[in-house]
CSV table of C-alpha atoms and ligand atoms in Angstrom, one decimal:
chain,number,residue,atom,x,y,z
A,25,MET,CA,-18.8,4.4,23.9
A,26,ALA,CA,-15.6,5.8,21.9
A,27,ARG,CA,-15.6,8.5,19.1
A,28,PRO,CA,-14.3,6.6,15.8
A,29,SER,CA,-11.8,7.8,14.1
A,30,ILE,CA,-9.7,7.1,11.1
A,31,ILE,CA,-6.9,9.1,8.9
A,32,VAL,CA,-5.2,7.7,6.2
A,33,HIS,CA,-1.6,8.7,4.2
A,34,GLY,CA,-0.8,7.7,0.9
A,35,GLY,CA,3.1,8.7,1.5
A,36,ALA,CA,5.2,11.7,2.3
A,37,GLY,CA,7.3,12.2,-0.9
A,38,ALA,CA,7.8,15.4,-3.7
A,39,TRP,CA,4.5,13.9,-5.6
A,40,LEU,CA,5.6,15.6,-8.9
A,41,ASN,CA,3.8,14.7,-11.9
A,42,PHE,CA,1.0,13.1,-10.4
A,43,ASP,CA,-2.8,13.0,-11.3
A,44,GLU,CA,-3.6,14.6,-7.3
A,45,ALA,CA,-7.4,14.0,-8.2
A,46,ALA,CA,-6.8,10.5,-8.1
A,47,VAL,CA,-4.1,10.3,-5.8
A,48,GLN,CA,-6.7,12.1,-3.5
A,49,ASN,CA,-9.3,9.9,-4.6
A,50,GLY,CA,-7.5,6.7,-3.7
A,51,VAL,CA,-6.3,8.0,0.0
A,52,ARG,CA,-10.6,8.9,0.0
A,53,GLU,CA,-11.0,5.3,-1.0
A,54,ALA,CA,-9.1,3.9,1.7
A,55,ALA,CA,-10.7,6.5,4.5
A,56,ALA,CA,-13.8,5.3,3.5
A,57,ALA,CA,-13.1,1.5,3.6
A,58,GLY,CA,-11.9,2.0,7.3
A,59,TRP,CA,-14.8,3.9,8.3
A,60,GLU,CA,-17.2,1.6,7.3
A,61,VAL,CA,-15.7,-1.0,9.4
A,62,LEU,CA,-15.6,1.0,11.9
A,63,ARG,CA,-19.2,2.4,11.4
A,64,ARG,CA,-20.5,-1.4,11.8
A,65,GLY,CA,-18.9,-1.4,15.1
A,66,ALA,CA,-16.0,-3.9,13.9
A,67,SER,CA,-12.2,-3.2,15.4
A,68,ALA,CA,-9.5,-1.0,14.7
A,69,LEU,CA,-7.2,-2.9,13.7
A,70,GLU,CA,-9.7,-4.5,10.8
A,71,ALA,CA,-10.2,-1.1,9.9
A,72,VAL,CA,-6.7,0.0,9.4
A,73,GLU,CA,-6.3,-3.5,7.5
A,74,ALA,CA,-9.1,-2.6,5.4
A,75,ALA,CA,-8.2,0.8,4.3
A,76,THR,CA,-4.6,-0.6,3.8
A,77,ILE,CA,-5.4,-3.2,1.0
A,78,ILE,CA,-7.3,-0.6,-0.5
A,79,LEU,CA,-4.0,1.0,-0.9
A,80,GLU,CA,-1.4,-1.8,-1.5
A,81,ASP,CA,-4.0,-2.4,-4.7
A,82,ASN,CA,-4.0,1.0,-6.0
A,83,PRO,CA,-0.6,0.8,-8.0
A,84,LEU,CA,-0.5,4.8,-7.4
A,85,PHE,CA,1.1,4.1,-4.0
A,86,ASP,CA,4.3,2.5,-2.8
A,87,ALA,CA,3.0,-0.6,-1.5
A,88,GLY,CA,1.9,-3.8,-2.8
A,89,ILE,CA,0.8,-3.5,-6.6
A,90,GLY,CA,3.0,-0.1,-7.4
A,91,SER,CA,5.6,-0.6,-4.8
A,92,PHE,CA,9.0,0.4,-6.0
A,93,LEU,CA,11.6,-1.8,-7.3
A,94,ASN,CA,14.8,-2.7,-6.2
A,95,GLU,CA,18.1,-2.9,-7.5
A,96,GLN,CA,17.3,-6.2,-9.2
A,97,GLY,CA,13.7,-5.0,-10.6
A,98,GLU,CA,11.8,-7.4,-7.6
A,99,VAL,CA,9.5,-6.1,-5.3
A,100,GLU,CA,10.3,-6.3,-1.7
A,101,MET,CA,7.8,-5.1,0.5
A,102,ASP,CA,7.1,-4.8,4.5
A,103,ALA,CA,4.5,-3.8,6.7
A,104,LEU,CA,3.8,-3.8,10.1
A,105,LEU,CA,0.2,-3.6,12.5
A,106,THR,CA,0.0,-2.4,15.7
A,107,ASP,CA,-2.6,-3.1,18.2
A,108,GLY,CA,-2.9,-0.7,21.1
A,109,ARG,CA,-5.0,-3.4,23.8
A,110,GLU,CA,-2.1,-4.4,25.1
A,111,ILE,CA,0.7,-2.9,23.1
A,112,ARG,CA,1.3,-5.6,20.6
A,113,PHE,CA,2.0,-6.4,17.1
A,114,GLY,CA,2.6,-8.6,13.9
A,115,ALA,CA,5.7,-7.3,11.1
A,116,VAL,CA,6.7,-9.2,7.9
A,117,ALA,CA,9.8,-7.6,5.6
A,118,GLY,CA,11.0,-8.6,2.3
A,119,VAL,CA,8.0,-10.0,1.3
A,120,LYS,CA,7.7,-10.7,-2.4
A,121,ARG,CA,4.7,-13.2,-2.9
A,122,VAL,CA,2.0,-11.7,-0.9
A,123,ARG,CA,-0.7,-9.6,-2.4
A,124,HIS,CA,-1.7,-7.7,1.0
A,125,PRO,CA,1.9,-7.7,3.5
A,126,ILE,CA,-0.6,-6.3,5.7
A,127,THR,CA,-3.1,-9.2,6.2
A,128,LEU,CA,0.0,-11.3,6.5
A,129,ALA,CA,1.2,-8.7,9.4
A,130,ARG,CA,-2.4,-9.2,11.1
A,131,LEU,CA,-2.3,-13.0,10.8
A,132,VAL,CA,1.5,-12.8,12.5
A,133,LEU,CA,0.1,-10.7,15.5
A,134,THR,CA,-3.5,-12.9,15.3
A,135,ARG,CA,-2.1,-16.4,14.6
A,136,THR,CA,1.6,-16.8,15.6
A,137,GLU,CA,3.0,-16.7,19.0
A,138,ASN,CA,5.6,-14.2,17.4
A,139,CYS,CA,6.1,-10.6,16.1
A,140,PHE,CA,8.1,-10.5,13.0
A,141,PHE,CA,9.2,-12.9,9.8
A,142,VAL,CA,11.1,-12.0,7.5
A,143,GLY,CA,11.8,-13.1,3.7
A,144,GLU,CA,11.1,-16.7,2.2
A,145,GLY,CA,10.0,-17.9,5.7
A,146,ALA,CA,7.2,-14.9,5.7
A,147,ASP,CA,6.2,-15.8,2.6
A,148,ALA,CA,5.7,-19.5,3.5
A,149,LEU,CA,4.3,-18.4,6.7
A,150,ALA,CA,1.3,-17.0,4.2
A,151,ALA,CA,0.9,-19.9,2.5
A,152,GLN,CA,0.7,-21.8,6.0
A,153,LEU,CA,-2.3,-19.2,6.8
A,154,GLY,CA,-4.3,-20.0,3.4
A,155,MET,CA,-3.1,-16.7,2.3
A,156,PRO,CA,-2.4,-17.4,-2.2
A,157,LEU,CA,0.8,-17.1,-3.1
A,158,VAL,CA,1.3,-14.8,-6.0
A,159,ALA,CA,4.4,-14.0,-8.8
A,160,ASN,CA,6.7,-11.5,-8.1
A,161,VAL,CA,6.0,-10.2,-11.3
A,162,GLU,CA,2.2,-9.9,-10.5
A,163,MET,CA,3.2,-7.3,-8.0
A,164,ILE,CA,5.2,-4.9,-10.4
A,165,SER,CA,3.0,-2.0,-12.0
A,166,GLU,CA,3.5,-0.7,-15.9
A,167,SER,CA,4.7,2.6,-14.3
A,168,GLU,CA,7.6,1.5,-12.0
A,169,TRP,CA,8.5,-1.4,-14.4
A,170,GLN,CA,9.2,1.2,-17.1
A,171,LEU,CA,11.0,3.5,-14.6
A,172,PHE,CA,13.4,0.6,-13.9
A,173,ARG,CA,13.9,0.0,-17.8
A,174,GLN,CA,14.6,3.4,-18.3
A,175,ARG,CA,17.5,3.4,-15.2
A,176,HIS,CA,19.1,0.4,-16.5
A,177,GLU,CA,19.3,1.5,-20.0
A,178,ARG,CA,20.7,4.3,-19.1
A,179,MET,CA,23.3,2.6,-16.4
A,180,GLN,CA,21.8,5.3,-14.1
A,181,PRO,CA,20.5,4.1,-10.6
A,182,ARG,CA,18.3,6.4,-8.7
A,183,THR,CA,20.5,8.7,-6.4
A,184,GLY,CA,20.2,9.2,-2.7
A,185,LEU,CA,17.7,6.8,-0.6
A,186,GLY,CA,15.2,9.3,-1.0
A,187,THR,CA,11.8,9.7,-2.5
A,188,ALA,CA,12.3,13.0,-3.9
A,189,THR,CA,10.2,12.3,-7.1
A,190,GLY,CA,7.6,10.3,-6.1
A,191,THR,CA,5.2,8.9,-3.6
A,192,GLY,CA,6.3,6.7,-0.5
A,193,THR,CA,4.9,4.5,2.2
A,194,VAL,CA,1.0,4.2,3.1
A,195,GLY,CA,-0.6,4.0,6.5
A,196,ALA,CA,-3.9,4.5,8.8
A,197,VAL,CA,-4.7,5.0,12.3
A,198,ALA,CA,-8.3,4.3,14.2
A,199,VAL,CA,-10.0,4.3,17.2
A,200,ASP,CA,-13.0,1.9,17.0
A,201,LEU,CA,-16.2,2.4,19.3
A,202,ALA,CA,-14.8,0.3,22.5
A,203,GLY,CA,-11.9,3.0,22.5
A,204,HIS,CA,-9.3,0.7,20.9
A,205,ILE,CA,-6.5,1.8,18.7
A,206,ALA,CA,-4.7,0.2,16.2
A,207,SER,CA,-1.8,1.6,13.5
A,208,ALA,CA,-1.0,-0.2,10.0
A,209,THR,CA,2.0,0.7,7.6
A,210,SER,CA,2.8,-1.2,4.4
A,211,THR,CA,5.4,-0.3,1.6
A,212,GLY,CA,7.6,-1.4,-1.3
A,213,GLY,CA,10.9,0.4,0.8
A,214,THR,CA,12.9,3.4,-1.2
A,215,PRO,CA,13.3,3.3,-5.4
A,216,ASP,CA,15.8,1.0,-6.7
A,217,LYS,CA,17.0,-0.1,-2.9
A,218,LYS,CA,19.5,-3.1,-2.3
A,219,LYS,CA,18.5,-6.2,-2.0
A,220,GLY,CA,17.5,-7.1,1.5
A,221,ARG,CA,17.3,-3.4,2.8
A,222,VAL,CA,14.4,-3.1,5.3
A,223,GLY,CA,13.6,0.5,6.2
A,224,ASP,CA,11.2,1.8,9.1
A,225,SER,CA,8.1,0.8,7.8
A,226,PRO,CA,7.5,-2.9,9.7
A,227,ILE,CA,9.7,-1.7,12.5
A,228,PHE,CA,7.4,-1.2,15.8
A,229,GLY,CA,8.0,2.1,17.4
A,230,ALA,CA,9.2,3.1,14.3
A,231,GLY,CA,7.1,2.5,11.3
A,232,GLY,CA,4.2,2.4,13.3
A,233,TYR,CA,2.6,2.4,17.2
A,234,ALA,CA,-0.8,2.2,19.5
A,235,ASP,CA,-1.5,2.7,22.7
A,236,ASP,CA,-4.6,2.4,23.9
A,237,GLN,CA,-4.2,5.1,26.3
A,238,LEU,CA,-2.7,7.8,24.3
A,239,GLY,CA,-3.5,7.1,20.4
A,240,ALA,CA,-1.5,5.7,17.1
A,241,ALA,CA,0.8,6.6,14.9
A,242,SER,CA,2.0,5.4,11.0
A,243,ALA,CA,5.0,7.1,9.6
A,244,THR,CA,6.3,7.6,5.9
A,245,GLY,CA,9.7,8.5,4.2
A,246,VAL,CA,13.7,7.3,4.2
A,247,GLY,CA,13.7,4.8,6.6
A,248,GLU,CA,17.2,5.4,7.5
A,249,ASN,CA,16.2,8.6,9.5
A,250,ILE,CA,12.6,7.7,10.4
A,251,MET,CA,13.7,4.4,12.3
A,252,ARG,CA,17.1,6.0,14.4
A,253,PHE,CA,14.5,8.4,15.8
A,254,PHE,CA,11.5,6.0,16.7
A,255,LEU,CA,9.3,8.5,15.1
A,256,SER,CA,5.6,7.1,15.4
A,257,LYS,CA,6.4,6.1,19.4
A,258,ALA,CA,7.5,9.8,19.3
A,259,ALA,CA,4.5,11.4,18.3
A,260,VAL,CA,2.6,8.9,20.7
A,261,ASP,CA,4.2,9.8,23.7
A,262,ALA,CA,3.8,13.6,22.8
A,263,LEU,CA,-0.3,13.0,22.8
A,264,ALA,CA,0.2,13.1,26.8
A,265,GLN,CA,0.9,17.0,26.2
A,266,GLN,CA,-0.6,18.0,23.4
A,267,ASP,CA,-4.0,16.7,19.9
A,268,ALA,CA,-2.7,15.2,17.5
A,269,ARG,CA,-1.8,17.9,15.2
A,270,GLY,CA,0.6,18.8,18.0
A,271,ALA,CA,2.1,16.0,18.4
A,272,ALA,CA,2.5,15.2,14.7
A,273,GLN,CA,4.8,18.1,14.1
A,274,ALA,CA,6.6,17.8,17.7
A,275,ALA,CA,7.6,14.4,16.5
A,276,LEU,CA,8.6,15.7,13.3
A,277,THR,CA,10.4,19.0,14.5
A,278,PHE,CA,12.6,17.0,16.3
A,279,LEU,CA,13.2,15.0,13.3
A,280,GLU,CA,14.6,17.7,11.6
A,281,ALA,CA,16.3,19.3,14.6
A,282,ARG,CA,18.8,16.3,14.3
A,283,ILE,CA,18.6,15.4,10.4
A,284,PRO,CA,18.2,18.2,8.0
A,285,ASN,CA,15.3,17.5,5.3
A,286,PRO,CA,14.8,14.1,6.8
A,287,GLU,CA,12.3,13.7,4.2
A,288,ALA,CA,9.7,12.1,6.6
A,289,GLY,CA,6.1,12.2,7.7
A,290,VAL,CA,2.9,11.1,10.6
A,291,ILE,CA,-0.2,10.7,11.0
A,292,VAL,CA,-1.5,11.0,14.4
A,293,VAL,CA,-5.1,9.5,16.1
A,294,LYS,CA,-5.7,10.3,19.5
A,295,ALA,CA,-7.3,8.0,22.3
A,296,ASN,CA,-10.2,11.0,21.9
A,297,GLY,CA,-10.7,10.6,17.9
A,298,ASP,CA,-8.5,14.0,17.2
A,299,VAL,CA,-6.2,13.5,14.4
A,300,GLY,CA,-3.1,15.5,12.8
A,301,ALA,CA,-0.6,14.5,10.2
A,302,ALA,CA,2.8,16.4,9.7
A,303,HIS,CA,5.5,16.3,6.9
A,304,SER,CA,8.7,17.6,5.7
A,305,THR,CA,7.9,16.8,2.0
A,306,ASN,CA,6.5,18.8,-0.5
A,307,ALA,CA,3.2,16.9,0.3
A,308,MET,CA,1.8,13.9,1.7
A,309,PRO,CA,-2.1,12.8,1.0
A,310,ILE,CA,-4.3,12.6,3.4
A,311,ALA,CA,-7.7,11.5,3.9
A,312,TRP,CA,-9.8,11.3,7.5
A,313,ALA,CA,-13.3,11.0,8.9
A,314,ASP,CA,-14.9,14.0,10.6
A,315,ALA,CA,-17.2,12.8,13.7
A,316,ASP,CA,-20.4,12.7,10.5
A,317,GLY,CA,-18.2,10.3,8.8
A,318,ASN,CA,-17.4,12.7,6.2
A,319,ILE,CA,-14.7,11.9,4.2
A,320,HIS,CA,-11.8,15.0,3.5
A,321,THR,CA,-9.1,14.7,1.7
A,322,ALA,CA,-5.8,17.4,1.0
A,323,MET,CA,-2.5,16.8,-0.8
A,324,ARG,CA,-0.6,18.6,2.2
A,325,SER,CA,-1.1,18.6,6.0
A,326,GLY,CA,-2.1,22.7,6.6
B,195,LIG,N1,9.9,4.2,4.7
B,195,LIG,C1,9.7,3.4,4.4
B,195,LIG,C2,11.1,2.8,4.2
B,195,LIG,O1,12.4,3.7,4.3
B,195,LIG,O2,11.2,2.0,3.4
């Protein structure tokens, strides 16, 4: 039997002017939900989905309810679930009408012969596969709506691609008792993004990656930087020589060597259950379970 393990992240960003206790409680709750799935012997795939659903439901994080709004004031969400058993994935991008994009990514993986659905077709697939559809406005948090109104009243769009004042994409990686490994990544993208813009999160190898022989990774931050360097695949490849923390840092260092201040972060789990994280931002809330199932949290990787 393998050592079950899970680590989650609530997004690389500045995390200025946030209630850190509430943020750490949010990631703690997600890791605890994932750990409970692992403890009862269910799969890593189910564990990372369960953890991510908690983060999608928490308006403090840029995924599900609480997603950053695009320039037209809409929520457009992306998600990726990866399965290390056979190196498979399910992904969705630009979805507007599902409460849990990560669950739709699981249905793409487990219930279709395809890998990736976008936009209206992805929302329609959700309905076909039995997911309830919601109005887009139901996904808009009060705080994101106020930010959107302020920007437009002042005719001042947020500048740059970054998450400089805020939060980021969420994700989870896990190993289950059977030694299978999975990653989940879910996002509302970047603040004030152009309609139709998609970042790294649903891109296999960029936003997430899993290989039972090595481990898994989930990335967060500015997708235009992350996807050019397949940050998650780079971190998993580095596990061949390093522990989880070393692999996360090695992948990030490689990115930083090519892009100054990439505004990115990554979490990693190794096949032996070792976990690690690295980020180039001021903060990246994380939570992980130790071998006894105790949940630990931090706003920054040490
Ligand atoms: N990492 C999320 C995005 O760039 O969309």
